[in-house]
Amino acid sequence: MARTRVGVLISGRGSNLQALLDATQDPVFPAEITLVLSNKAGALGLERARKMDVETGFIDHTLYESRKDFEQDVDARLVQAGVELVCLAGFMRILTPWFVEKWRDRLINIHPSLLPAFKGVHTHDRALEAGVRVHGCTVHYVRPEMDEGPIIGQAAAPVLPGDTPDTLSERVLRAERKLYPACLKLVASSGARVSAERVRIPDSLTLDGDEQLINPS
Ligand code: GRF
């Protein structure tokens, strides 16, 4: 069966991208990464992709008059590369409704909290301030409202005594690196479809491994 052609948008370190690149090395994985685009020139993620012979591109958002002008070039590059599904992996630009609707149900994101808790930035600081005992990460389809959209999968990470934002972030990142490939696999194998703004996953796919909830510890 043909593998789903995936484009990944990044802005920085790219540790989630690395997890996706590693997963897609398996020839039976239902997706392949065909393009990695960054809005930051020195993004470490670009280097990670090049090392694995994946096409990369840098599109400098500061050179554009408007968000939509920037996104039109991003979109053109994705289309040119035959991308069918877009993964956001630490892409630090807010997307306009134009882009989000153009890629509706073909655009997914990873967010470092158990949504709908802690939308936005500084999620680990806010989780510690709130005193939650369980934190984690979420992979979801993207909608125009920030950190909204049908949830594909979530992974939990405990908050431990003495945690700082850094130690908590590292634990959540370990969960992210398992969750994102698992969710991409579900989406690319047509196992996670949106219906009435909920993600439906057939029983046959959830039976082995329970990929909707992955607790890595
Ligand atoms: C991750 O925490 C991800 O959840 C958030 O941005 C961070 C990106 O980290 N959206 P990396 O670039 O994948 O290492």
PDB file of C-alpha atoms and ligand atoms in Angstrom:
ATOM      1  CA  MET A   1       0.000   0.000   0.000  1.00  0.00           C
ATOM      2  CA  ALA A   2       1.234   3.535  -0.788  1.00  0.00           C
ATOM      3  CA  ARG A   3       2.562   5.393   2.220  1.00  0.00           C
ATOM      4  CA  THR A   4       1.011   8.735   3.178  1.00  0.00           C
ATOM      5  CA  ARG A   5       3.271  11.616   2.167  1.00  0.00           C
ATOM      6  CA  VAL A   6       3.868  13.806   5.216  1.00  0.00           C
ATOM      7  CA  GLY A   7       5.215  17.349   5.499  1.00  0.00           C
ATOM      8  CA  VAL A   8       6.470  18.524   8.900  1.00  0.00           C
ATOM      9  CA  LEU A   9       6.558  22.194   9.941  1.00  0.00           C
ATOM     10  CA  ILE A  10       9.089  23.109  12.618  1.00  0.00           C
ATOM     11  CA  SER A  11      10.751  26.143  14.183  1.00  0.00           C
ATOM     12  CA  GLY A  12      13.465  24.681  16.403  1.00  0.00           C
ATOM     13  CA  ARG A  13      14.987  21.681  18.123  1.00  0.00           C
ATOM     14  CA  GLY A  14      12.930  19.043  16.318  1.00  0.00           C
ATOM     15  CA  SER A  15      12.957  16.234  18.883  1.00  0.00           C
ATOM     16  CA  ASN A  16       9.400  15.314  17.898  1.00  0.00           C
ATOM     17  CA  LEU A  17      10.431  15.473  14.248  1.00  0.00           C
ATOM     18  CA  GLN A  18      13.266  13.051  15.081  1.00  0.00           C
ATOM     19  CA  ALA A  19      10.771  10.610  16.614  1.00  0.00           C
ATOM     20  CA  LEU A  20       8.665  10.807  13.448  1.00  0.00           C
ATOM     21  CA  LEU A  21      11.729  10.397  11.207  1.00  0.00           C
ATOM     22  CA  ASP A  22      12.815   7.349  13.209  1.00  0.00           C
ATOM     23  CA  ALA A  23       9.357   5.749  13.087  1.00  0.00           C
ATOM     24  CA  THR A  24       9.044   6.274   9.344  1.00  0.00           C
ATOM     25  CA  GLN A  25      12.325   4.414   8.722  1.00  0.00           C
ATOM     26  CA  ASP A  26      10.359   1.191   9.177  1.00  0.00           C
ATOM     27  CA  PRO A  27       9.248   0.255   5.644  1.00  0.00           C
ATOM     28  CA  VAL A  28       5.885  -1.001   6.906  1.00  0.00           C
ATOM     29  CA  PHE A  29       5.091   2.275   8.693  1.00  0.00           C
ATOM     30  CA  PRO A  30       2.122   3.766   6.778  1.00  0.00           C
ATOM     31  CA  ALA A  31       3.672   7.238   6.335  1.00  0.00           C
ATOM     32  CA  GLU A  32       6.877   8.744   4.962  1.00  0.00           C
ATOM     33  CA  ILE A  33       8.241  12.239   5.574  1.00  0.00           C
ATOM     34  CA  THR A  34       8.832  13.907   2.240  1.00  0.00           C
ATOM     35  CA  LEU A  35       9.438  17.507   3.302  1.00  0.00           C
ATOM     36  CA  VAL A  36      10.456  19.426   6.432  1.00  0.00           C
ATOM     37  CA  LEU A  37       9.904  23.193   6.414  1.00  0.00           C
ATOM     38  CA  SER A  38      11.134  25.682   9.003  1.00  0.00           C
ATOM     39  CA  ASN A  39      10.494  29.385   9.478  1.00  0.00           C
ATOM     40  CA  LYS A  40      13.840  29.625  11.341  1.00  0.00           C
ATOM     41  CA  ALA A  41      17.106  29.304   9.423  1.00  0.00           C
ATOM     42  CA  GLY A  42      19.167  27.622  12.114  1.00  0.00           C
ATOM     43  CA  ALA A  43      16.542  25.172  13.338  1.00  0.00           C
ATOM     44  CA  LEU A  44      18.256  22.016  14.580  1.00  0.00           C
ATOM     45  CA  GLY A  45      15.367  20.041  13.110  1.00  0.00           C
ATOM     46  CA  LEU A  46      16.496  20.973   9.578  1.00  0.00           C
ATOM     47  CA  GLU A  47      19.839  19.343  10.302  1.00  0.00           C
ATOM     48  CA  ARG A  48      18.104  16.222  11.639  1.00  0.00           C
ATOM     49  CA  ALA A  49      16.073  15.927   8.420  1.00  0.00           C
ATOM     50  CA  ARG A  50      19.080  16.478   6.141  1.00  0.00           C
ATOM     51  CA  LYS A  51      20.972  13.752   7.983  1.00  0.00           C
ATOM     52  CA  MET A  52      18.196  11.364   7.010  1.00  0.00           C
ATOM     53  CA  ASP A  53      18.113  12.566   3.394  1.00  0.00           C
ATOM     54  CA  VAL A  54      14.745  14.260   3.718  1.00  0.00           C
ATOM     55  CA  GLU A  55      14.104  17.371   1.612  1.00  0.00           C
ATOM     56  CA  THR A  56      14.123  20.570   3.682  1.00  0.00           C
ATOM     57  CA  GLY A  57      13.161  24.178   3.171  1.00  0.00           C
ATOM     58  CA  PHE A  58      13.502  27.446   5.063  1.00  0.00           C
ATOM     59  CA  ILE A  59      10.785  30.063   4.595  1.00  0.00           C
ATOM     60  CA  ASP A  60      11.552  33.251   6.508  1.00  0.00           C
ATOM     61  CA  HIS A  61       8.256  34.617   7.822  1.00  0.00           C
ATOM     62  CA  THR A  62       9.841  38.027   8.538  1.00  0.00           C
ATOM     63  CA  LEU A  63      10.094  38.686   4.792  1.00  0.00           C
ATOM     64  CA  TYR A  64       6.316  38.639   4.294  1.00  0.00           C
ATOM     65  CA  GLU A  65       3.795  41.453   4.652  1.00  0.00           C
ATOM     66  CA  SER A  66       1.127  39.221   6.142  1.00  0.00           C
ATOM     67  CA  ARG A  67       0.691  35.790   7.712  1.00  0.00           C
ATOM     68  CA  LYS A  68      -1.351  34.685   4.733  1.00  0.00           C
ATOM     69  CA  ASP A  69       1.380  35.664   2.236  1.00  0.00           C
ATOM     70  CA  PHE A  70       3.837  33.544   4.230  1.00  0.00           C
ATOM     71  CA  GLU A  71       1.401  30.657   4.434  1.00  0.00           C
ATOM     72  CA  GLN A  72       0.725  30.766   0.694  1.00  0.00           C
ATOM     73  CA  ASP A  73       4.395  29.997   0.084  1.00  0.00           C
ATOM     74  CA  VAL A  74       4.380  27.269   2.741  1.00  0.00           C
ATOM     75  CA  ASP A  75       1.284  25.784   1.127  1.00  0.00           C
ATOM     76  CA  ALA A  76       2.839  25.949  -2.345  1.00  0.00           C
ATOM     77  CA  ARG A  77       5.930  24.060  -1.152  1.00  0.00           C
ATOM     78  CA  LEU A  78       3.776  21.397   0.508  1.00  0.00           C
ATOM     79  CA  VAL A  79       1.652  20.951  -2.601  1.00  0.00           C
ATOM     80  CA  GLN A  80       4.722  20.858  -4.837  1.00  0.00           C
ATOM     81  CA  ALA A  81       6.164  18.037  -2.715  1.00  0.00           C
ATOM     82  CA  GLY A  82       2.924  16.077  -3.016  1.00  0.00           C
ATOM     83  CA  VAL A  83       2.275  16.283   0.727  1.00  0.00           C
ATOM     84  CA  GLU A  84      -1.014  14.706   1.838  1.00  0.00           C
ATOM     85  CA  LEU A  85      -0.796  15.271   5.587  1.00  0.00           C
ATOM     86  CA  VAL A  86       0.921  18.036   7.580  1.00  0.00           C
ATOM     87  CA  CYS A  87       2.368  17.549  11.070  1.00  0.00           C
ATOM     88  CA  LEU A  88       3.138  20.585  13.212  1.00  0.00           C
ATOM     89  CA  ALA A  89       6.075  19.787  15.476  1.00  0.00           C
ATOM     90  CA  GLY A  90       7.123  22.799  17.490  1.00  0.00           C
ATOM     91  CA  PHE A  91       6.081  25.226  14.734  1.00  0.00           C
ATOM     92  CA  MET A  92       5.922  28.576  16.524  1.00  0.00           C
ATOM     93  CA  ARG A  93       3.654  30.517  14.151  1.00  0.00           C
ATOM     94  CA  ILE A  94      -0.084  30.917  14.644  1.00  0.00           C
ATOM     95  CA  LEU A  95      -1.813  29.722  11.478  1.00  0.00           C
ATOM     96  CA  THR A  96      -4.612  31.696   9.837  1.00  0.00           C
ATOM     97  CA  PRO A  97      -8.041  30.165   9.260  1.00  0.00           C
ATOM     98  CA  TRP A  98      -7.190  30.197   5.538  1.00  0.00           C
ATOM     99  CA  PHE A  99      -4.345  27.675   5.983  1.00  0.00           C
ATOM    100  CA  VAL A 100      -6.156  25.629   8.606  1.00  0.00           C
ATOM    101  CA  GLU A 101      -9.261  25.249   6.449  1.00  0.00           C
ATOM    102  CA  LYS A 102      -7.213  24.465   3.353  1.00  0.00           C
ATOM    103  CA  TRP A 103      -5.655  21.525   5.234  1.00  0.00           C
ATOM    104  CA  ARG A 104      -8.715  20.672   7.324  1.00  0.00           C
ATOM    105  CA  ASP A 105      -8.517  17.112   8.670  1.00  0.00           C
ATOM    106  CA  ARG A 106      -5.079  16.787   7.062  1.00  0.00           C
ATOM    107  CA  LEU A 107      -3.250  18.923   9.636  1.00  0.00           C
ATOM    108  CA  ILE A 108      -2.244  17.647  13.082  1.00  0.00           C
ATOM    109  CA  ASN A 109      -0.369  19.140  16.023  1.00  0.00           C
ATOM    110  CA  ILE A 110       1.286  18.033  19.261  1.00  0.00           C
ATOM    111  CA  HIS A 111       0.675  20.171  22.330  1.00  0.00           C
ATOM    112  CA  PRO A 112       2.489  19.723  25.671  1.00  0.00           C
ATOM    113  CA  SER A 113      -0.524  19.369  27.954  1.00  0.00           C
ATOM    114  CA  LEU A 114      -3.586  17.202  28.398  1.00  0.00           C
ATOM    115  CA  LEU A 115      -6.001  19.367  26.409  1.00  0.00           C
ATOM    116  CA  PRO A 116      -8.312  21.107  27.022  1.00  0.00           C
ATOM    117  CA  ALA A 117      -6.205  22.018  30.080  1.00  0.00           C
ATOM    118  CA  PHE A 118      -3.367  24.499  29.609  1.00  0.00           C
ATOM    119  CA  LYS A 119      -3.844  25.773  26.089  1.00  0.00           C
ATOM    120  CA  GLY A 120      -1.187  28.225  24.893  1.00  0.00           C
ATOM    121  CA  VAL A 121       2.425  28.595  26.045  1.00  0.00           C
ATOM    122  CA  HIS A 122       4.362  27.821  29.262  1.00  0.00           C
ATOM    123  CA  THR A 123       2.238  24.750  29.919  1.00  0.00           C
ATOM    124  CA  HIS A 124       4.699  23.139  32.341  1.00  0.00           C
ATOM    125  CA  ASP A 125       5.012  26.239  34.553  1.00  0.00           C
ATOM    126  CA  ARG A 126       1.238  26.528  34.637  1.00  0.00           C
ATOM    127  CA  ALA A 127       0.734  22.839  35.439  1.00  0.00           C
ATOM    128  CA  LEU A 128       3.128  23.178  38.403  1.00  0.00           C
ATOM    129  CA  GLU A 129       1.398  26.349  39.583  1.00  0.00           C
ATOM    130  CA  ALA A 130      -1.988  24.653  39.378  1.00  0.00           C
ATOM    131  CA  GLY A 131      -0.689  21.696  41.398  1.00  0.00           C
ATOM    132  CA  VAL A 132      -1.954  19.008  39.031  1.00  0.00           C
ATOM    133  CA  ARG A 133      -0.719  15.474  39.748  1.00  0.00           C
ATOM    134  CA  VAL A 134      -0.982  14.287  36.162  1.00  0.00           C
ATOM    135  CA  HIS A 135       0.195  16.241  33.143  1.00  0.00           C
ATOM    136  CA  GLY A 136       1.012  15.115  29.612  1.00  0.00           C
ATOM    137  CA  CYS A 137       0.594  15.798  25.925  1.00  0.00           C
ATOM    138  CA  THR A 138      -2.026  15.680  23.207  1.00  0.00           C
ATOM    139  CA  VAL A 139      -2.032  15.071  19.457  1.00  0.00           C
ATOM    140  CA  HIS A 140      -5.032  16.644  17.757  1.00  0.00           C
ATOM    141  CA  TYR A 141      -6.416  17.781  14.440  1.00  0.00           C
ATOM    142  CA  VAL A 142      -5.948  21.528  14.043  1.00  0.00           C
ATOM    143  CA  ARG A 143      -8.805  23.998  14.030  1.00  0.00           C
ATOM    144  CA  PRO A 144      -8.625  27.796  13.645  1.00  0.00           C
ATOM    145  CA  GLU A 145      -8.930  28.383  17.414  1.00  0.00           C
ATOM    146  CA  MET A 146      -5.576  27.826  19.130  1.00  0.00           C
ATOM    147  CA  ASP A 147      -5.054  24.332  20.624  1.00  0.00           C
ATOM    148  CA  GLU A 148      -8.582  23.282  19.689  1.00  0.00           C
ATOM    149  CA  GLY A 149      -9.596  20.332  17.567  1.00  0.00           C
ATOM    150  CA  PRO A 150     -10.546  16.656  17.657  1.00  0.00           C
ATOM    151  CA  ILE A 151      -8.175  14.681  19.886  1.00  0.00           C
ATOM    152  CA  ILE A 152      -6.343  11.746  18.319  1.00  0.00           C
ATOM    153  CA  GLY A 153      -4.322  10.616  21.324  1.00  0.00           C
ATOM    154  CA  GLN A 154      -3.028  11.663  24.709  1.00  0.00           C
ATOM    155  CA  ALA A 155      -0.181  10.481  26.897  1.00  0.00           C
ATOM    156  CA  ALA A 156      -0.004  11.051  30.623  1.00  0.00           C
ATOM    157  CA  ALA A 157       3.067  11.943  32.651  1.00  0.00           C
ATOM    158  CA  PRO A 158       3.071  12.182  36.447  1.00  0.00           C
ATOM    159  CA  VAL A 159       4.047  15.384  38.225  1.00  0.00           C
ATOM    160  CA  LEU A 160       6.611  14.375  40.854  1.00  0.00           C
ATOM    161  CA  PRO A 161       7.627  16.109  44.092  1.00  0.00           C
ATOM    162  CA  GLY A 162      10.437  18.582  43.434  1.00  0.00           C
ATOM    163  CA  ASP A 163       9.655  18.910  39.725  1.00  0.00           C
ATOM    164  CA  THR A 164      10.759  22.100  37.978  1.00  0.00           C
ATOM    165  CA  PRO A 165       9.418  23.219  34.597  1.00  0.00           C
ATOM    166  CA  ASP A 166      12.547  21.664  33.058  1.00  0.00           C
ATOM    167  CA  THR A 167      12.270  18.239  34.696  1.00  0.00           C
ATOM    168  CA  LEU A 168       8.559  18.100  33.955  1.00  0.00           C
ATOM    169  CA  SER A 169       9.143  19.187  30.351  1.00  0.00           C
ATOM    170  CA  GLU A 170      11.723  16.426  29.871  1.00  0.00           C
ATOM    171  CA  ARG A 171       9.266  13.794  31.176  1.00  0.00           C
ATOM    172  CA  VAL A 172       6.480  15.087  28.952  1.00  0.00           C
ATOM    173  CA  LEU A 173       8.836  15.191  25.942  1.00  0.00           C
ATOM    174  CA  ARG A 174       9.623  11.494  26.473  1.00  0.00           C
ATOM    175  CA  ALA A 175       5.882  10.874  26.276  1.00  0.00           C
ATOM    176  CA  GLU A 176       5.556  13.120  23.197  1.00  0.00           C
ATOM    177  CA  ARG A 177       8.183  11.133  21.344  1.00  0.00           C
ATOM    178  CA  LYS A 178       6.104   7.974  21.781  1.00  0.00           C
ATOM    179  CA  LEU A 179       2.712   9.535  21.267  1.00  0.00           C
ATOM    180  CA  TYR A 180       3.305  11.437  18.021  1.00  0.00           C
ATOM    181  CA  PRO A 181       4.495   8.452  15.943  1.00  0.00           C
ATOM    182  CA  ALA A 182       1.658   6.314  17.348  1.00  0.00           C
ATOM    183  CA  CYS A 183      -0.905   8.952  16.352  1.00  0.00           C
ATOM    184  CA  LEU A 184       0.637   9.491  12.933  1.00  0.00           C
ATOM    185  CA  LYS A 185       0.402   5.747  12.391  1.00  0.00           C
ATOM    186  CA  LEU A 186      -3.289   5.786  13.285  1.00  0.00           C
ATOM    187  CA  VAL A 187      -4.044   8.738  11.014  1.00  0.00           C
ATOM    188  CA  ALA A 188      -1.982   7.495   8.079  1.00  0.00           C
ATOM    189  CA  SER A 189      -3.523   4.051   8.197  1.00  0.00           C
ATOM    190  CA  SER A 190      -6.981   5.681   8.058  1.00  0.00           C
ATOM    191  CA  GLY A 191      -7.532   4.491  11.595  1.00  0.00           C
ATOM    192  CA  ALA A 192      -8.412   7.905  13.028  1.00  0.00           C
ATOM    193  CA  ARG A 193     -11.104   9.723  11.104  1.00  0.00           C
ATOM    194  CA  VAL A 194     -13.003  12.841  12.169  1.00  0.00           C
ATOM    195  CA  SER A 195     -16.750  12.505  12.412  1.00  0.00           C
ATOM    196  CA  ALA A 196     -18.933  15.131  14.103  1.00  0.00           C
ATOM    197  CA  GLU A 197     -15.756  16.730  15.476  1.00  0.00           C
ATOM    198  CA  ARG A 198     -14.665  13.602  17.319  1.00  0.00           C
ATOM    199  CA  VAL A 199     -11.942  11.195  16.273  1.00  0.00           C
ATOM    200  CA  ARG A 200     -13.345   7.721  15.686  1.00  0.00           C
ATOM    201  CA  ILE A 201     -10.884   4.862  15.924  1.00  0.00           C
ATOM    202  CA  PRO A 202     -12.050   1.385  14.921  1.00  0.00           C
ATOM    203  CA  ASP A 203     -11.975  -1.208  17.727  1.00  0.00           C
ATOM    204  CA  SER A 204      -9.696  -3.409  15.663  1.00  0.00           C
ATOM    205  CA  LEU A 205      -6.972  -0.766  15.869  1.00  0.00           C
ATOM    206  CA  THR A 206      -7.277   0.055  19.552  1.00  0.00           C
ATOM    207  CA  LEU A 207      -7.250  -3.552  20.744  1.00  0.00           C
ATOM    208  CA  ASP A 208      -3.515  -4.082  20.499  1.00  0.00           C
ATOM    209  CA  GLY A 209      -1.617  -1.430  22.399  1.00  0.00           C
ATOM    210  CA  ASP A 210      -4.410   0.973  23.348  1.00  0.00           C
ATOM    211  CA  GLU A 211      -2.843   3.787  21.357  1.00  0.00           C
ATOM    212  CA  GLN A 212      -5.344   6.385  22.516  1.00  0.00           C
ATOM    213  CA  LEU A 213      -3.677   6.472  25.915  1.00  0.00           C
ATOM    214  CA  ILE A 214       0.000   5.809  26.237  1.00  0.00           C
ATOM    215  CA  ASN A 215       1.484   6.127  29.659  1.00  0.00           C
ATOM    216  CA  PRO A 216       5.212   5.916  29.191  1.00  0.00           C
ATOM    217  CA  SER A 217       6.288   5.517  32.785  1.00  0.00           C
TER     218      SER A 217
HETATM  219  C1  GRF B   1       7.110  20.286  22.084  1.00  0.00           C
HETATM  220  O1  GRF B   1       6.975  20.362  23.470  1.00  0.00           O
HETATM  221  C2  GRF B   1       5.753  20.301  21.431  1.00  0.00           C
HETATM  222  O2  GRF B   1       4.763  19.697  22.183  1.00  0.00           O
HETATM  223  C3  GRF B   1       5.476  21.780  21.302  1.00  0.00           C
HETATM  224  O3  GRF B   1       6.717  22.358  21.009  1.00  0.00           O
HETATM  225  C4  GRF B   1       7.762  21.535  21.509  1.00  0.00           C
HETATM  226  C5  GRF B   1       8.655  21.216  20.357  1.00  0.00           C
HETATM  227  O4  GRF B   1       9.808  20.504  20.736  1.00  0.00           O
HETATM  228  N1  GRF B   1       4.450  22.008  20.315  1.00  0.00           N
HETATM  229  P1  GRF B   1      10.704  19.830  19.611  1.00  0.00           P
HETATM  230  O5  GRF B   1      11.111  20.944  18.640  1.00  0.00           O
HETATM  231  O6  GRF B   1       9.901  18.774  18.935  1.00  0.00           O
HETATM  232  O7  GRF B   1      11.903  19.272  20.316  1.00  0.00           O
END
